[in-house]
Amino acid sequence: MARIIVVTSGKGGVGKTTTSAAIAMGLAKKGHKTAVIDFDVGLRNLDLIMGCERRVVYDFINVINGEATLNQALIRDKHCNQLYILPASQTRDKDALSQEGVGKILEELSKDFKYIVCDSPAGIERGAHLAMYFADDAFVVTNPEVSSVRDSDRMLGILSSKSRRAEQNQEPIKEYLLLTRYSPERVKLGEMLSVDDVQEILSLHLLGVIPESKSVLNASNSGTPVILDEKSDAGQAYADIVARYLGEDRPHRFIDEKKGIFGKLFGGK
Amino acid sequence: MMSLLDYFRTTKPRSASVAKERLQILVAHERSSRNQPSYLPQLQKELLDVIRKYVNVEQDAISVNFEQDEDQETLELNIVLPDHQAKHS
């Protein structure tokens, strides 16, 4: 049986697709057969972030409608043979995504895969609902910014009341906080909510902090998940997150300021 | 130099603490209304209609509060009657 992870946030532009691509790649690189699914029907972008946009032939909705088999639609990643991408449909109407259809596909994938990462669209409409409905774990991607925190809290309410686990009175979805675009310098200046602030408001288990980083745009420019940029801070932060999710004990990094020139000269290390 | 900079920084209002305070209030409010049963607004409206048959009260004279504990749910109904109508009947 696969473990189904939803990457969600409510608010758009906080880093859901970047996170989905990175953690799916991270899990696959650890040797777990992983599928990552784009639920953003009409606005697919996961393919672009994964660098497989020119290899899309069939999509999620083709499979739901029986126009293609799952094997025909799944794209094997060029960096890691344990990773497969299921792209969203670009043209069809959103109603094509049915709960029954999604359920069937996830069930079929579950036989063969260890992890299924569902990249949720922004908002709380159909696509976002179906992305989280079947989930076992939720990665709540949040920016240290008021509207993002509020929307995350809204998503938490939906996760705990509208998911399959909630409806069937099963153990609730495990929720994790991923704080992205974090800038320790601005936190120190009192210009940005701190990790502790956000955790206090959302009371959520912190899986990791991703610092604001140039490497994220560089990675999306070239269509390589940022986790493959092992030298970058964001890449390392995602690698930590994957390791923590898999049960490794890793101290949190990227929460405190990077040492400036004086720190480097006099602060040791 | 550094301490001088720090001095100016501390005198500025900290926008992050304002953000935190606003969020804490907002999130608490939204969470409490989230757990309310969906019939609550309709119940409030119908109660108001019934009461208005007998007493001329304002729209906001009724508050319906729903609270949930570990083992019990409480529905609290508060009606404020206008002073000058108390001696009517």
Short mmCIF file of C-alpha atoms in Angstrom, two decimals:
data_model
loop_
_atom_site.label_atom_id
_atom_site.label_comp_id
_atom_site.label_asym_id
_atom_site.label_seq_id
_atom_site.Cartn_x
_atom_site.Cartn_y
_atom_site.Cartn_z
CA MET A 1 0.00 0.00 0.00
CA ALA A 2 1.23 3.43 -0.91
CA ARG A 3 1.29 6.39 1.43
CA ILE A 4 -0.58 9.32 -0.12
CA ILE A 5 0.84 12.78 0.57
CA VAL A 6 -0.99 15.98 -0.36
CA VAL A 7 1.01 19.17 -0.77
CA THR A 8 -1.46 21.93 -0.04
CA SER A 9 -1.71 25.53 1.14
CA GLY A 10 -4.92 27.26 0.16
CA LYS A 11 -3.02 30.31 -1.03
CA GLY A 12 -1.31 30.34 -4.43
CA GLY A 13 2.32 31.04 -5.13
CA VAL A 14 3.69 29.81 -1.83
CA GLY A 15 5.69 26.92 -3.30
CA LYS A 16 3.38 23.90 -3.59
CA THR A 17 4.65 22.72 -6.96
CA THR A 18 8.28 23.43 -6.07
CA THR A 19 7.75 21.42 -2.90
CA SER A 20 5.91 18.57 -4.64
CA ALA A 21 8.69 18.24 -7.21
CA ALA A 22 11.41 18.38 -4.57
CA ILE A 23 9.98 15.91 -2.10
CA ALA A 24 8.85 13.46 -4.78
CA MET A 25 12.39 13.49 -6.18
CA GLY A 26 13.81 13.18 -2.66
CA LEU A 27 11.67 10.15 -1.81
CA ALA A 28 12.49 8.51 -5.14
CA LYS A 29 16.20 9.13 -4.69
CA LYS A 30 16.00 7.37 -1.35
CA GLY A 31 14.91 4.32 -3.33
CA HIS A 32 11.14 4.53 -2.86
CA LYS A 33 9.06 4.18 -5.98
CA THR A 34 7.16 7.46 -6.11
CA ALA A 35 4.48 9.01 -8.31
CA VAL A 36 3.77 12.73 -8.33
CA ILE A 37 0.39 13.89 -9.63
CA ASP A 38 -0.60 17.36 -10.82
CA PHE A 39 -4.17 18.14 -9.71
CA ASP A 40 -4.24 21.62 -11.25
CA VAL A 41 -6.55 20.88 -14.18
CA GLY A 42 -6.37 23.66 -16.75
CA LEU A 43 -3.19 25.19 -15.31
CA ARG A 44 -0.68 22.36 -15.28
CA ASN A 45 2.83 23.33 -14.31
CA LEU A 46 4.35 20.40 -12.49
CA ASP A 47 5.58 19.05 -15.85
CA LEU A 48 7.51 22.28 -16.39
CA ILE A 49 9.08 22.25 -12.92
CA MET A 50 10.02 18.58 -13.42
CA GLY A 51 11.42 19.33 -16.88
CA CYS A 52 9.24 16.83 -18.74
CA GLU A 53 6.84 19.24 -20.48
CA ARG A 54 7.79 17.99 -23.93
CA ARG A 55 7.16 14.38 -23.06
CA VAL A 56 3.50 14.79 -22.07
CA VAL A 57 1.30 12.66 -24.31
CA TYR A 58 -1.60 11.61 -22.12
CA ASP A 59 -2.79 13.16 -18.88
CA PHE A 60 -4.67 12.47 -15.67
CA ILE A 61 -8.10 13.03 -17.24
CA ASN A 62 -7.35 10.83 -20.25
CA VAL A 63 -6.76 8.03 -17.74
CA ILE A 64 -9.93 8.80 -15.77
CA ASN A 65 -11.94 8.75 -19.01
CA GLY A 66 -10.34 5.49 -20.15
CA GLU A 67 -8.70 7.10 -23.18
CA ALA A 68 -5.27 5.99 -22.01
CA THR A 69 -3.89 3.51 -19.52
CA LEU A 70 -2.05 4.65 -16.43
CA ASN A 71 1.19 3.26 -17.84
CA GLN A 72 0.75 5.28 -21.01
CA ALA A 73 0.21 8.52 -19.10
CA LEU A 74 2.92 8.15 -16.45
CA ILE A 75 6.18 9.84 -17.44
CA ARG A 76 9.36 8.35 -16.06
CA ASP A 77 11.67 11.01 -14.69
CA LYS A 78 14.95 11.48 -16.56
CA HIS A 79 17.02 11.87 -13.38
CA CYS A 80 15.63 9.06 -11.30
CA ASN A 81 14.03 5.86 -12.53
CA GLN A 82 12.05 5.43 -9.32
CA LEU A 83 10.05 8.59 -10.04
CA TYR A 84 7.00 8.98 -12.29
CA ILE A 85 4.96 12.06 -13.15
CA LEU A 86 1.25 12.12 -13.95
CA PRO A 87 0.50 15.47 -15.62
CA ALA A 88 -2.76 17.39 -15.32
CA SER A 89 -4.96 18.02 -18.29
CA GLN A 90 -4.46 21.41 -19.90
CA THR A 91 -7.62 21.90 -21.91
CA ARG A 92 -10.63 20.11 -20.51
CA ASP A 93 -13.13 21.41 -18.03
CA LYS A 94 -12.54 20.95 -14.32
CA ASP A 95 -15.60 18.76 -13.82
CA ALA A 96 -13.76 16.00 -15.63
CA LEU A 97 -11.97 15.30 -12.36
CA SER A 98 -14.38 13.02 -10.52
CA GLN A 99 -13.96 11.68 -7.02
CA GLU A 100 -14.61 8.18 -8.23
CA GLY A 101 -12.07 8.52 -11.05
CA VAL A 102 -9.37 9.95 -8.78
CA GLY A 103 -10.05 7.23 -6.22
CA LYS A 104 -9.64 4.50 -8.83
CA ILE A 105 -6.35 5.89 -10.11
CA LEU A 106 -4.91 6.29 -6.62
CA GLU A 107 -5.95 2.76 -5.80
CA GLU A 108 -4.28 1.42 -8.92
CA LEU A 109 -1.11 3.41 -8.24
CA SER A 110 -1.09 2.21 -4.64
CA LYS A 111 -0.45 -1.36 -5.79
CA ASP A 112 2.81 -0.46 -7.43
CA PHE A 113 4.11 2.68 -5.71
CA LYS A 114 5.42 3.41 -2.22
CA TYR A 115 4.57 7.11 -2.16
CA ILE A 116 2.04 9.17 -4.12
CA VAL A 117 2.54 12.91 -3.95
CA CYS A 118 -0.53 14.98 -4.86
CA ASP A 119 0.30 18.52 -5.96
CA SER A 120 -2.80 20.51 -5.05
CA PRO A 121 -3.95 23.58 -6.95
CA ALA A 122 -4.48 26.80 -4.99
CA GLY A 123 -7.91 27.59 -3.61
CA ILE A 124 -10.51 25.28 -2.09
CA GLU A 125 -12.34 24.22 -5.25
CA ARG A 126 -12.74 20.78 -6.76
CA GLY A 127 -9.09 20.15 -7.68
CA ALA A 128 -7.85 21.13 -4.24
CA HIS A 129 -10.59 19.09 -2.59
CA LEU A 130 -9.78 15.94 -4.57
CA ALA A 131 -6.02 16.37 -4.07
CA MET A 132 -6.47 16.16 -0.29
CA TYR A 133 -9.51 13.86 -0.08
CA PHE A 134 -7.65 10.53 -0.17
CA ALA A 135 -4.50 11.72 1.63
CA ASP A 136 -2.75 10.04 4.55
CA ASP A 137 -0.35 12.91 5.16
CA ALA A 138 -0.60 16.60 4.42
CA PHE A 139 2.34 18.91 3.83
CA VAL A 140 0.97 22.36 4.51
CA VAL A 141 3.18 24.82 2.65
CA THR A 142 3.11 28.24 4.30
CA ASN A 143 4.93 31.53 3.81
CA PRO A 144 5.64 33.65 6.89
CA GLU A 145 3.02 36.15 5.79
CA VAL A 146 -0.50 36.89 7.08
CA SER A 147 -2.64 35.77 4.15
CA SER A 148 -0.71 32.54 3.69
CA VAL A 149 -0.96 31.64 7.40
CA ARG A 150 -4.68 32.37 7.43
CA ASP A 151 -5.29 30.25 4.32
CA SER A 152 -3.23 27.41 5.79
CA ASP A 153 -5.42 27.44 8.87
CA ARG A 154 -8.46 27.30 6.62
CA MET A 155 -6.95 24.29 4.82
CA LEU A 156 -6.34 22.58 8.17
CA GLY A 157 -10.05 22.91 8.90
CA ILE A 158 -10.90 21.33 5.56
CA LEU A 159 -8.37 18.51 6.03
CA SER A 160 -9.89 17.62 9.38
CA SER A 161 -13.52 17.69 8.24
CA LYS A 162 -13.80 17.02 4.50
CA SER A 163 -11.26 14.26 3.84
CA ARG A 164 -12.03 10.58 3.38
CA ARG A 165 -10.37 9.81 6.71
CA ALA A 166 -12.62 12.37 8.42
CA GLU A 167 -15.75 11.12 6.69
CA GLN A 168 -15.02 7.51 7.54
CA ASN A 169 -14.00 8.28 11.12
CA GLN A 170 -10.50 6.94 10.59
CA GLU A 171 -7.32 8.20 12.15
CA PRO A 172 -7.00 11.82 10.94
CA ILE A 173 -4.59 12.96 8.23
CA LYS A 174 -1.12 13.65 9.65
CA GLU A 175 -0.42 17.33 9.11
CA TYR A 176 3.05 18.83 8.74
CA LEU A 177 4.18 22.43 8.42
CA LEU A 178 6.64 23.42 5.70
CA LEU A 179 7.61 27.04 6.08
CA THR A 180 8.91 28.35 2.75
CA ARG A 181 10.54 31.57 1.55
CA TYR A 182 11.88 32.16 5.04
CA SER A 183 14.28 35.00 5.60
CA PRO A 184 16.08 34.82 8.98
CA GLU A 185 17.52 38.30 8.43
CA ARG A 186 14.07 39.85 8.15
CA VAL A 187 12.82 37.83 11.12
CA LYS A 188 15.66 39.23 13.18
CA LEU A 189 14.65 42.74 12.17
CA GLY A 190 11.09 42.07 13.28
CA GLU A 191 9.82 42.38 9.73
CA MET A 192 8.73 38.78 9.26
CA LEU A 193 6.82 36.23 11.32
CA SER A 194 9.24 33.75 12.89
CA VAL A 195 9.02 29.95 12.74
CA ASP A 196 7.86 30.01 16.36
CA ASP A 197 5.16 32.59 15.60
CA VAL A 198 3.73 30.53 12.74
CA GLN A 199 3.90 27.31 14.74
CA GLU A 200 2.19 28.96 17.67
CA ILE A 201 -0.65 30.21 15.48
CA LEU A 202 -1.16 27.01 13.49
CA SER A 203 -0.03 24.55 16.20
CA LEU A 204 1.44 22.24 13.62
CA HIS A 205 4.41 19.88 13.63
CA LEU A 206 7.30 21.56 11.79
CA LEU A 207 8.80 19.36 9.11
CA GLY A 208 11.23 21.98 7.90
CA VAL A 209 12.05 25.52 6.89
CA ILE A 210 13.02 26.41 3.32
CA PRO A 211 14.96 29.65 3.15
CA GLU A 212 14.23 32.27 0.50
CA SER A 213 16.74 31.23 -2.13
CA LYS A 214 17.88 32.13 -5.61
CA SER A 215 18.33 28.45 -6.31
CA VAL A 216 14.55 27.90 -6.48
CA LEU A 217 14.14 30.16 -9.54
CA ASN A 218 17.30 28.74 -11.07
CA ALA A 219 15.91 25.25 -10.64
CA SER A 220 12.55 26.08 -12.20
CA ASN A 221 14.27 27.90 -15.07
CA SER A 222 16.05 24.71 -16.00
CA GLY A 223 13.29 22.26 -15.08
CA THR A 224 15.23 20.39 -12.41
CA PRO A 225 13.71 19.94 -8.95
CA VAL A 226 15.70 22.14 -6.57
CA ILE A 227 16.54 19.17 -4.33
CA LEU A 228 18.97 18.03 -7.05
CA ASP A 229 20.97 21.23 -6.47
CA GLU A 230 22.72 19.68 -3.51
CA LYS A 231 24.95 22.68 -2.92
CA SER A 232 22.04 25.08 -2.53
CA ASP A 233 20.45 25.95 0.80
CA ALA A 234 16.93 25.24 -0.49
CA GLY A 235 18.04 21.90 -1.95
CA GLN A 236 19.57 20.88 1.37
CA ALA A 237 16.51 22.07 3.27
CA TYR A 238 14.27 19.83 1.12
CA ALA A 239 16.66 16.90 1.56
CA ASP A 240 16.38 17.39 5.33
CA ILE A 241 12.60 17.45 5.07
CA VAL A 242 12.50 14.17 3.15
CA ALA A 243 14.86 12.55 5.66
CA ARG A 244 12.78 13.78 8.62
CA TYR A 245 9.59 12.57 6.99
CA LEU A 246 11.18 9.14 6.61
CA GLY A 247 12.00 9.13 10.31
CA GLU A 248 15.59 10.37 10.41
CA ASP A 249 16.46 12.74 13.21
CA ARG A 250 17.96 15.86 11.67
CA PRO A 251 18.39 19.18 13.46
CA HIS A 252 16.60 22.13 11.87
CA ARG A 253 18.74 24.41 9.76
CA PHE A 254 18.19 27.70 7.92
CA ILE A 255 16.23 29.16 10.83
CA ASP A 256 19.02 31.44 12.01
CA GLU A 257 20.85 34.13 10.11
CA LYS A 258 23.71 33.20 7.87
CA LYS A 259 26.92 34.56 9.26
CA GLY A 260 27.96 37.75 7.53
CA ILE A 261 31.52 38.61 6.62
CA PHE A 262 32.39 39.49 10.22
CA GLY A 263 30.79 36.34 11.53
CA LYS A 264 32.75 34.30 9.02
CA LEU A 265 36.00 36.01 9.98
CA PHE A 266 35.58 35.98 13.73
CA GLY A 267 32.80 33.58 14.55
CA GLY A 268 34.68 30.36 13.80
CA LYS A 269 33.35 27.57 11.60
CA MET B 1 28.39 51.02 14.41
CA MET B 2 26.46 47.84 14.77
CA SER B 3 24.97 48.87 18.12
CA LEU B 4 23.95 52.22 16.71
CA LEU B 5 22.13 50.45 13.88
CA ASP B 6 20.48 48.14 16.37
CA TYR B 7 19.29 51.15 18.33
CA PHE B 8 17.46 52.57 15.33
CA ARG B 9 16.03 49.18 14.55
CA THR B 10 14.51 48.70 17.97
CA THR B 11 12.75 52.05 17.85
CA LYS B 12 10.88 51.09 14.69
CA PRO B 13 7.49 49.43 15.09
CA ARG B 14 7.84 45.69 14.60
CA SER B 15 5.46 44.75 11.84
CA ALA B 16 5.89 41.04 12.58
CA SER B 17 4.45 41.35 16.07
CA VAL B 18 1.48 43.26 14.67
CA ALA B 19 0.99 40.49 12.13
CA LYS B 20 1.11 37.82 14.83
CA GLU B 21 -1.43 39.58 17.00
CA ARG B 22 -3.84 40.12 14.12
CA LEU B 23 -3.51 36.51 13.03
CA GLN B 24 -4.06 35.10 16.50
CA ILE B 25 -7.33 36.99 16.87
CA LEU B 26 -8.51 36.17 13.35
CA VAL B 27 -7.61 32.49 13.47
CA ALA B 28 -9.29 32.03 16.87
CA HIS B 29 -12.45 33.64 15.53
CA GLU B 30 -12.48 31.62 12.31
CA ARG B 31 -11.85 28.37 14.14
CA SER B 32 -14.76 28.87 16.50
CA SER B 33 -17.19 29.64 13.68
CA ARG B 34 -15.81 26.71 11.65
CA ASN B 35 -16.97 24.18 14.22
CA GLN B 36 -20.48 25.49 14.34
CA PRO B 37 -23.26 23.38 12.88
CA SER B 38 -24.43 24.58 9.47
CA TYR B 39 -28.03 25.08 10.63
CA LEU B 40 -27.04 27.86 13.02
CA PRO B 41 -27.62 30.92 10.79
CA GLN B 42 -31.04 29.61 9.72
CA LEU B 43 -31.95 28.84 13.33
CA GLN B 44 -30.98 32.34 14.34
CA LYS B 45 -33.10 33.84 11.57
CA GLU B 46 -36.18 31.78 12.40
CA LEU B 47 -35.89 32.47 16.12
CA LEU B 48 -35.72 36.14 15.38
CA ASP B 49 -38.89 35.91 13.26
CA VAL B 50 -40.76 34.16 16.07
CA ILE B 51 -39.65 36.62 18.72
CA ARG B 52 -40.55 39.56 16.52
CA LYS B 53 -44.14 38.34 16.43
CA TYR B 54 -44.34 39.28 20.09
CA VAL B 55 -41.60 41.78 20.80
CA ASN B 56 -40.14 44.42 18.56
CA VAL B 57 -36.43 43.62 18.78
CA GLU B 58 -33.52 44.68 16.64
CA GLN B 59 -31.78 42.45 14.13
CA ASP B 60 -28.77 42.02 16.41
CA ALA B 61 -30.80 41.44 19.57
CA ILE B 62 -30.27 37.71 19.32
CA SER B 63 -26.97 35.93 19.63
CA VAL B 64 -26.69 32.22 19.16
CA ASN B 65 -23.52 30.63 20.45
CA PHE B 66 -22.46 27.10 19.91
CA GLU B 67 -19.75 25.58 22.04
CA GLN B 68 -18.22 22.18 21.97
CA ASP B 69 -16.47 20.47 24.86
CA GLU B 70 -14.99 17.03 25.09
CA ASP B 71 -18.30 15.38 25.88
CA GLN B 72 -21.04 17.95 25.44
CA GLU B 73 -22.34 20.55 23.06
CA THR B 74 -23.93 23.72 24.36
CA LEU B 75 -26.27 25.96 22.43
CA GLU B 76 -26.51 29.33 24.13
CA LEU B 77 -29.27 31.70 23.14
CA ASN B 78 -29.17 35.31 24.24
CA ILE B 79 -32.06 37.71 23.59
CA VAL B 80 -31.82 41.34 24.56
CA LEU B 81 -35.26 42.89 25.05
CA PRO B 82 -35.64 46.63 24.60
CA ASP B 83 -36.12 48.58 27.86
CA HIS B 84 -39.08 50.74 26.94
CA GLN B 85 -41.18 47.77 25.87
CA ALA B 86 -40.79 45.88 29.11
CA LYS B 87 -43.96 47.38 30.61
CA HIS B 88 -46.08 46.80 27.53
CA SER B 89 -48.53 43.86 27.33
#
